[in-house]
Amino acid sequence: LRFPWEQEGLTGPSPCQCTTCSDFSTVRVPSAFQMAVSTAFSPSACGRASLLYACLSVLLLSEASAQWQRKLAKAKEKGLKGYDLIDELDVWYGSNSPAYRGPHSILDSLGTRDGRVTVQDWLAAGLPEAHFHYFDKNGDGLMDEHEAHSWHQQRQPARTMNLSEVKNPPKGHLKPLGAWKDPLPSEGLVYTKPYPHPREFWRKHMDGYLPAVLKGAQHGWPAMNWTREELARRFGWVDCKLEPKVEARGNDTAYADLDTISPSHRLNISEYLRVEEGKNMYVVSIVPQAMAWEVAHPSVLLCGSRREMLNKRTKPPYTKTKHEYPHESNFDWMTHVFEANLWIATGYTRSQFHYDKEWNVNCLLSGTKRWFFLDPFEYDKELQWSRGN
């Protein structure tokens, strides 16, 4: 079978040596479709059922390829080229992120369709040649899958980037996030016990969207005794969800260690502590009740109303509505904790630039964690998010 935009060969395992299976064991498909074809041609008992399944999968892939071809034809009718053409062909718009190999496949399909992306393929798409050399980070004259994915995620600011800055980069280039300027002063944002009155704290930090550091808030918690040995002895049975500790959204290679050690991406704490050293994985999981008894919450944050809340469907100034999560004992107050998570890791961990639900409280029991805060009200238009939400 040959798709309208053929990308690279994929040879699926032949379940047996019969003529029928052998005829369907080699298929040429775009790499964006590899997972589905690999599933369709996975080893299984030979028979009409497996053959029908394979045929149905191929038909679905053919339809996806046809949809892409229609997008390409419509873009050419409009006379689109360059970044406008790439935007028109973005079949992942509105989803979490593009398929890791997808941008590479699109660039190749607009050119020679030989499984590689060269400067000729790039120019065939109408993209500036200088941009090819900028994103060809290893300088080998080929845009590999990682480079193509990186370019695709950055293509909006790339349209207008000033390449003269490459030889004279602005302050902070290729430095830790925030290195382009000195940090803002922290006076008035760091507290030690006794903490201020909750009303004062909420007005300043919650209403004002300001970060705060509550030093010593966790002192006296039983959780402060959670050493590796103590965790294994008392909570080794706790089942936890695992994630790559060096994150790479959109790049499944970050899951190589996890997929090998635990394909379900779950281990109990005892087993995790036994095998995690040197592996790209860490615990990011809901705190079980057995452990939650040993963790408290700073009282200065606990006086949120449980009777009413801001109506998120209105615009500022917001109206109020009945609280979605009233207190089970009918208290007027006691802040609703939406989710309590447990992180366990050793060594260097790194998340990519992202945002979470507002008003987070992070408590460090052991180790060091570096935070960088950026005002989204000021910089939202300039931030390049990996897809999602």
Coordinates of C-alpha atoms in Angstrom, one line a residue:
L1 CA 0.0 0.0 0.0
R2 CA 1.3 3.5 -0.9
F3 CA -0.1 6.5 0.8
P4 CA -0.5 9.8 -1.1
W5 CA 2.4 11.3 0.9
E6 CA 4.8 8.4 1.5
Q7 CA 7.3 9.0 4.2
E8 CA 9.4 6.1 5.4
G9 CA 9.3 2.3 5.3
L10 CA 7.8 0.4 8.2
T11 CA 8.1 -3.3 8.3
G12 CA 5.6 -5.0 10.6
P13 CA 6.3 -8.5 11.9
S14 CA 4.7 -11.2 9.8
P15 CA 2.6 -13.5 12.1
C16 CA 3.4 -16.5 10.0
Q17 CA 4.8 -17.6 6.6
C18 CA 1.5 -17.9 4.7
T19 CA 1.1 -15.9 1.5
T20 CA -1.8 -13.8 3.0
C21 CA 0.2 -12.6 6.0
S22 CA 3.4 -12.1 3.9
D23 CA 1.5 -9.9 1.4
F24 CA 0.5 -7.5 4.2
S25 CA 3.7 -7.6 6.3
T26 CA 5.4 -4.6 4.6
V27 CA 3.6 -1.2 4.5
R28 CA 4.9 2.2 3.6
V29 CA 3.3 4.8 5.8
P30 CA 3.9 8.3 7.1
S31 CA 5.7 8.2 10.5
A32 CA 2.8 10.0 12.1
F33 CA 0.8 6.8 11.6
Q34 CA 3.5 4.3 12.8
M35 CA 1.9 3.5 16.1
A36 CA -1.4 2.4 14.6
V37 CA 0.2 0.3 11.9
S38 CA 2.5 -1.3 14.4
T39 CA -0.5 -2.3 16.4
A40 CA -2.4 -3.5 13.3
F41 CA 0.5 -5.8 12.4
S42 CA 1.6 -7.0 15.8
P43 CA 2.2 -10.7 16.0
S44 CA -1.0 -12.6 16.5
A45 CA -2.7 -15.8 15.4
C46 CA -3.2 -15.9 11.7
G47 CA -6.7 -15.8 10.5
R48 CA -9.5 -13.8 9.0
A49 CA -10.1 -11.8 12.2
S50 CA -6.5 -10.4 12.4
L51 CA -6.4 -9.8 8.6
L52 CA -9.7 -7.8 8.8
Y53 CA -8.3 -5.8 11.7
A54 CA -5.2 -5.0 9.7
C55 CA -7.3 -3.9 6.7
L56 CA -9.6 -1.7 8.8
S57 CA -6.5 0.0 10.4
V58 CA -5.0 0.6 7.0
L59 CA -8.3 2.1 5.8
L60 CA -8.4 4.4 8.7
L61 CA -4.8 5.5 8.0
S62 CA -5.7 6.1 4.4
E63 CA -8.5 8.4 5.4
A64 CA -6.2 10.4 7.7
S65 CA -3.7 10.7 4.9
A66 CA -6.5 11.8 2.6
Q67 CA -7.6 14.5 5.0
W68 CA -4.0 15.8 5.1
Q69 CA -4.0 15.8 1.3
R70 CA -7.2 17.9 1.2
K71 CA -5.6 20.4 3.6
L72 CA -2.6 20.6 1.4
A73 CA -4.7 21.1 -1.8
K74 CA -6.7 23.9 -0.1
A75 CA -3.5 25.6 1.1
K76 CA -2.1 25.6 -2.4
E77 CA -5.3 27.0 -3.8
K78 CA -4.9 29.9 -1.5
G79 CA -1.3 30.3 -2.6
L80 CA 0.0 29.8 0.9
K81 CA 3.7 29.3 1.5
G82 CA 6.2 29.5 4.3
Y83 CA 4.9 29.8 7.8
D84 CA 1.4 30.5 6.6
L85 CA 1.5 27.1 4.8
I86 CA 2.8 25.3 7.9
D87 CA 0.1 26.9 10.0
E88 CA -2.6 25.7 7.5
L89 CA -1.2 22.2 7.6
D90 CA -1.1 22.0 11.4
V91 CA -3.4 19.0 11.9
W92 CA -2.7 19.0 15.7
Y93 CA -4.0 22.5 16.4
G94 CA -6.1 22.4 19.6
S95 CA -4.6 19.1 20.8
N96 CA -2.0 18.7 23.5
S97 CA 1.0 18.8 21.2
P98 CA 2.1 17.7 17.7
A99 CA 3.1 14.1 17.2
Y100 CA 6.9 14.1 17.9
R101 CA 7.8 12.9 14.4
G102 CA 4.9 14.8 12.7
P103 CA 6.7 18.2 11.8
H104 CA 9.6 16.2 10.3
S105 CA 7.1 14.2 8.2
I106 CA 5.3 17.3 6.9
L107 CA 8.5 19.1 5.9
D108 CA 9.7 16.0 4.0
S109 CA 6.3 15.5 2.3
L110 CA 6.5 19.1 1.0
G111 CA 9.9 18.3 -0.6
T112 CA 11.6 15.2 -1.9
R113 CA 9.7 12.6 0.3
D114 CA 12.9 10.6 0.8
G115 CA 12.7 10.4 4.6
R116 CA 15.1 13.3 5.2
V117 CA 14.6 17.0 5.6
T118 CA 17.2 19.0 3.7
V119 CA 17.5 22.7 2.9
Q120 CA 15.9 21.9 -0.4
D121 CA 12.8 20.5 1.3
W122 CA 12.7 23.6 3.5
L123 CA 12.9 25.9 0.6
A124 CA 10.2 23.9 -1.2
A125 CA 7.9 24.8 1.7
G126 CA 8.7 28.5 1.1
L127 CA 10.6 28.9 4.4
P128 CA 13.6 31.2 4.9
E129 CA 16.9 29.4 4.3
A130 CA 18.5 31.3 7.2
H131 CA 15.9 29.7 9.6
F132 CA 16.9 26.2 8.5
H133 CA 20.5 26.8 9.5
Y134 CA 19.4 28.3 12.8
F135 CA 17.3 25.3 13.8
D136 CA 19.8 22.8 12.4
K137 CA 21.5 22.9 15.8
N138 CA 24.1 20.2 15.0
G139 CA 25.0 21.8 11.7
D140 CA 24.8 18.5 9.7
G141 CA 22.7 19.9 6.9
L142 CA 19.7 17.8 7.9
M143 CA 16.7 18.8 10.1
D144 CA 16.3 15.7 12.3
E145 CA 13.1 14.8 14.1
H146 CA 14.1 16.6 17.3
E147 CA 15.1 19.8 15.5
A148 CA 11.9 19.8 13.4
H149 CA 9.8 19.4 16.5
S150 CA 11.6 22.2 18.3
W151 CA 11.2 24.5 15.3
H152 CA 7.5 23.6 15.0
Q153 CA 6.9 24.5 18.6
Q154 CA 8.7 27.9 18.2
R155 CA 7.5 28.8 14.8
Q156 CA 5.3 31.7 15.9
P157 CA 8.1 33.9 17.2
A158 CA 10.5 32.4 14.6
R159 CA 8.5 34.4 11.9
T160 CA 9.9 37.7 13.1
M161 CA 13.1 36.6 14.9
N162 CA 16.1 38.8 14.4
L163 CA 19.0 36.5 13.4
S164 CA 21.5 39.3 13.8
E165 CA 21.2 38.6 17.5
V166 CA 22.8 35.2 17.1
K167 CA 26.3 36.7 17.0
N168 CA 25.4 39.4 19.6
P169 CA 22.7 37.7 21.7
P170 CA 20.6 39.7 24.2
K171 CA 21.2 39.3 27.9
G172 CA 19.9 35.9 29.2
H173 CA 20.2 34.0 25.9
L174 CA 20.6 30.3 26.6
K175 CA 20.8 31.0 30.4
P176 CA 18.3 29.9 33.1
L177 CA 14.8 31.4 32.7
G178 CA 14.8 34.9 34.2
A179 CA 18.5 35.6 33.6
W180 CA 17.8 38.6 31.3
K181 CA 17.1 40.8 34.4
D182 CA 17.8 41.0 38.1
P183 CA 15.1 39.4 40.2
L184 CA 12.6 41.7 41.9
P185 CA 13.2 42.4 45.6
S186 CA 11.6 39.9 48.0
E187 CA 11.0 42.3 50.9
G188 CA 7.5 41.8 52.2
L189 CA 7.1 38.4 50.6
V190 CA 9.1 36.2 53.1
Y191 CA 7.5 35.3 56.4
T192 CA 8.6 33.5 59.6
K193 CA 6.3 32.6 62.5
P194 CA 4.1 34.1 63.8
Y195 CA 2.5 34.6 60.4
P196 CA 0.2 37.6 59.6
H197 CA -3.5 37.5 60.1
P198 CA -5.2 35.5 57.4
R199 CA -7.3 38.4 56.3
E200 CA -4.2 40.5 55.7
F201 CA -2.4 37.7 54.0
W202 CA -5.3 36.8 51.7
R203 CA -5.8 40.5 50.7
K204 CA -2.1 40.9 49.8
H205 CA -1.2 37.6 48.2
M206 CA -4.4 36.0 46.9
D207 CA -6.2 39.1 45.7
G208 CA -2.8 40.6 44.6
Y209 CA -1.5 37.5 42.9
L210 CA 1.8 37.7 44.8
P211 CA 4.0 34.8 45.7
A212 CA 5.0 34.2 49.4
V213 CA 7.5 32.2 51.3
L214 CA 6.4 30.8 54.7
K215 CA 9.6 29.7 56.4
G216 CA 9.4 27.0 59.0
A217 CA 5.7 26.2 58.2
Q218 CA 6.4 22.4 58.2
H219 CA 8.4 22.4 61.4
G220 CA 6.9 19.9 63.8
W221 CA 5.1 17.8 61.2
P222 CA 5.6 14.0 61.5
A223 CA 6.4 14.2 57.8
M224 CA 9.7 15.9 58.6
N225 CA 11.0 12.4 59.7
W226 CA 10.4 10.9 56.2
T227 CA 13.8 9.6 55.3
R228 CA 14.3 7.1 52.6
E229 CA 14.5 4.3 55.1
E230 CA 11.4 5.5 57.0
L231 CA 9.4 5.8 53.7
A232 CA 10.4 2.3 52.7
R233 CA 9.6 0.9 56.2
R234 CA 6.3 2.6 56.8
F235 CA 4.9 3.4 53.4
G236 CA 6.7 1.0 51.1
W237 CA 3.3 -0.5 50.1
V238 CA 1.9 2.8 48.7
D239 CA 1.3 2.6 45.0
C240 CA 2.5 5.7 43.1
K241 CA 2.3 7.3 39.7
L242 CA 5.6 8.0 38.0
E243 CA 6.7 10.6 35.5
P244 CA 10.1 11.5 33.8
K245 CA 12.0 13.7 36.2
V246 CA 13.6 15.5 33.2
E247 CA 10.5 16.4 31.3
A248 CA 10.1 16.5 27.6
R249 CA 6.6 17.3 26.5
G250 CA 5.8 16.0 23.1
N251 CA 8.9 13.7 23.1
D252 CA 8.1 10.1 24.1
T253 CA 11.8 9.3 24.4
A254 CA 11.7 10.9 27.8
Y255 CA 9.7 7.8 28.9
A256 CA 12.4 5.3 27.9
D257 CA 13.4 4.4 31.4
L258 CA 9.8 4.3 32.7
D259 CA 8.6 2.1 29.8
T260 CA 11.4 -0.4 30.5
I261 CA 11.1 -0.6 34.2
S262 CA 7.4 -0.2 34.6
P263 CA 5.2 0.0 31.5
S264 CA 2.2 0.9 33.6
H265 CA 4.2 4.0 35.0
R266 CA 3.4 2.9 38.5
L267 CA 5.5 1.4 41.3
N268 CA 5.1 1.2 45.1
I269 CA 7.4 3.4 47.1
S270 CA 9.6 0.6 48.3
E271 CA 10.3 -0.7 44.7
Y272 CA 10.8 2.9 43.4
L273 CA 13.4 3.7 46.0
R274 CA 15.2 0.4 45.1
V275 CA 15.5 1.0 41.4
E276 CA 15.3 4.8 40.8
E277 CA 18.9 5.8 41.1
G278 CA 20.3 7.1 37.8
K279 CA 16.9 6.6 36.1
N280 CA 14.8 9.3 34.5
M281 CA 11.8 8.9 36.7
Y282 CA 10.3 10.3 39.9
V283 CA 7.1 10.1 42.0
V284 CA 4.3 12.5 41.2
S285 CA 1.2 11.1 42.8
I286 CA -1.8 11.8 45.0
V287 CA -0.9 11.8 48.7
P288 CA -2.7 8.7 50.2
Q289 CA -4.6 9.2 53.4
A290 CA -2.2 7.1 55.4
M291 CA 0.5 9.7 54.7
A292 CA -1.8 12.7 54.7
W293 CA -2.3 12.4 58.5
E294 CA 1.4 13.5 58.9
V295 CA 1.1 16.6 56.8
A296 CA -0.6 19.8 57.9
H297 CA -1.5 23.0 56.1
P298 CA -0.4 26.5 57.2
S299 CA -3.3 28.0 59.1
V300 CA -2.8 31.4 57.5
L301 CA -4.1 29.8 54.3
L302 CA -7.1 28.0 55.8
C303 CA -9.8 30.6 56.0
G304 CA -11.2 30.4 52.5
S305 CA -15.0 30.5 52.4
R306 CA -16.9 27.2 51.9
R307 CA -20.3 28.9 51.5
E308 CA -19.6 30.9 48.3
M309 CA -17.0 31.3 45.6
L310 CA -16.4 33.5 42.6
N311 CA -18.4 32.7 39.6
K312 CA -15.8 31.8 37.0
R313 CA -18.3 32.2 34.2
T314 CA -18.6 36.0 34.8
K315 CA -16.1 38.7 34.1
P316 CA -14.4 41.1 36.5
P317 CA -15.7 42.3 38.9
Y318 CA -16.8 38.7 39.4
T319 CA -20.2 37.8 40.9
K320 CA -20.4 35.1 43.6
T321 CA -22.1 31.8 43.5
K322 CA -22.6 28.8 45.8
H323 CA -19.4 26.9 46.6
E324 CA -18.9 23.8 44.5
Y325 CA -17.4 21.9 47.5
P326 CA -19.2 22.9 50.7
H327 CA -17.5 21.7 53.9
E328 CA -18.7 18.2 55.0
S329 CA -19.3 19.5 58.6
N330 CA -21.0 22.6 57.2
F331 CA -18.3 25.0 58.3
D332 CA -18.4 28.5 56.8
W333 CA -14.7 28.4 56.2
M334 CA -11.8 25.9 55.8
T335 CA -10.1 26.3 52.4
H336 CA -10.9 23.6 49.9
V337 CA -7.7 21.7 49.0
F338 CA -8.4 20.7 45.4
E339 CA -5.5 18.2 45.2
A340 CA -2.7 17.1 47.4
N341 CA 0.3 15.7 45.6
L342 CA 3.5 13.8 46.7
W343 CA 6.8 14.3 44.9
I344 CA 9.8 12.0 45.6
A345 CA 13.0 12.3 43.7
T346 CA 16.7 12.2 44.0
G347 CA 19.1 14.1 41.8
Y348 CA 18.4 16.7 39.2
T349 CA 14.7 17.2 38.2
R350 CA 13.4 19.7 35.7
S351 CA 10.0 20.6 34.4
Q352 CA 9.3 22.4 31.2
F353 CA 7.6 25.8 31.1
H354 CA 4.0 25.3 32.0
Y355 CA 1.1 26.6 34.1
D356 CA -1.0 24.8 36.7
K357 CA -4.1 25.6 38.6
E358 CA -3.8 28.9 40.5
W359 CA -2.9 29.3 44.2
N360 CA -0.5 26.4 44.7
V361 CA 1.2 25.6 48.0
N362 CA 4.5 23.7 47.7
C363 CA 6.1 22.4 50.8
L364 CA 9.7 21.2 50.7
L365 CA 10.5 18.5 53.3
S366 CA 14.1 17.8 52.2
G367 CA 16.4 19.1 49.4
T368 CA 16.4 22.2 47.3
K369 CA 13.9 23.5 44.8
R370 CA 14.4 26.6 42.6
W371 CA 11.4 28.6 41.6
F372 CA 11.0 31.3 39.0
F373 CA 7.8 33.3 38.9
L374 CA 6.6 35.2 35.8
D375 CA 3.6 37.5 35.7
P376 CA 1.2 36.1 33.1
F377 CA -0.8 39.3 33.0
E378 CA 2.3 41.1 31.8
Y379 CA 3.9 38.5 29.5
D380 CA 1.0 36.3 28.3
K381 CA 1.2 37.4 24.7
E382 CA 5.0 36.7 24.6
L383 CA 5.0 33.2 26.1
Q384 CA 5.3 30.2 23.9
W385 CA 3.4 27.4 25.5
S386 CA 3.7 23.7 24.6
R387 CA 0.2 22.8 23.6
G388 CA -2.5 22.0 26.1
N389 CA -5.5 23.7 27.8

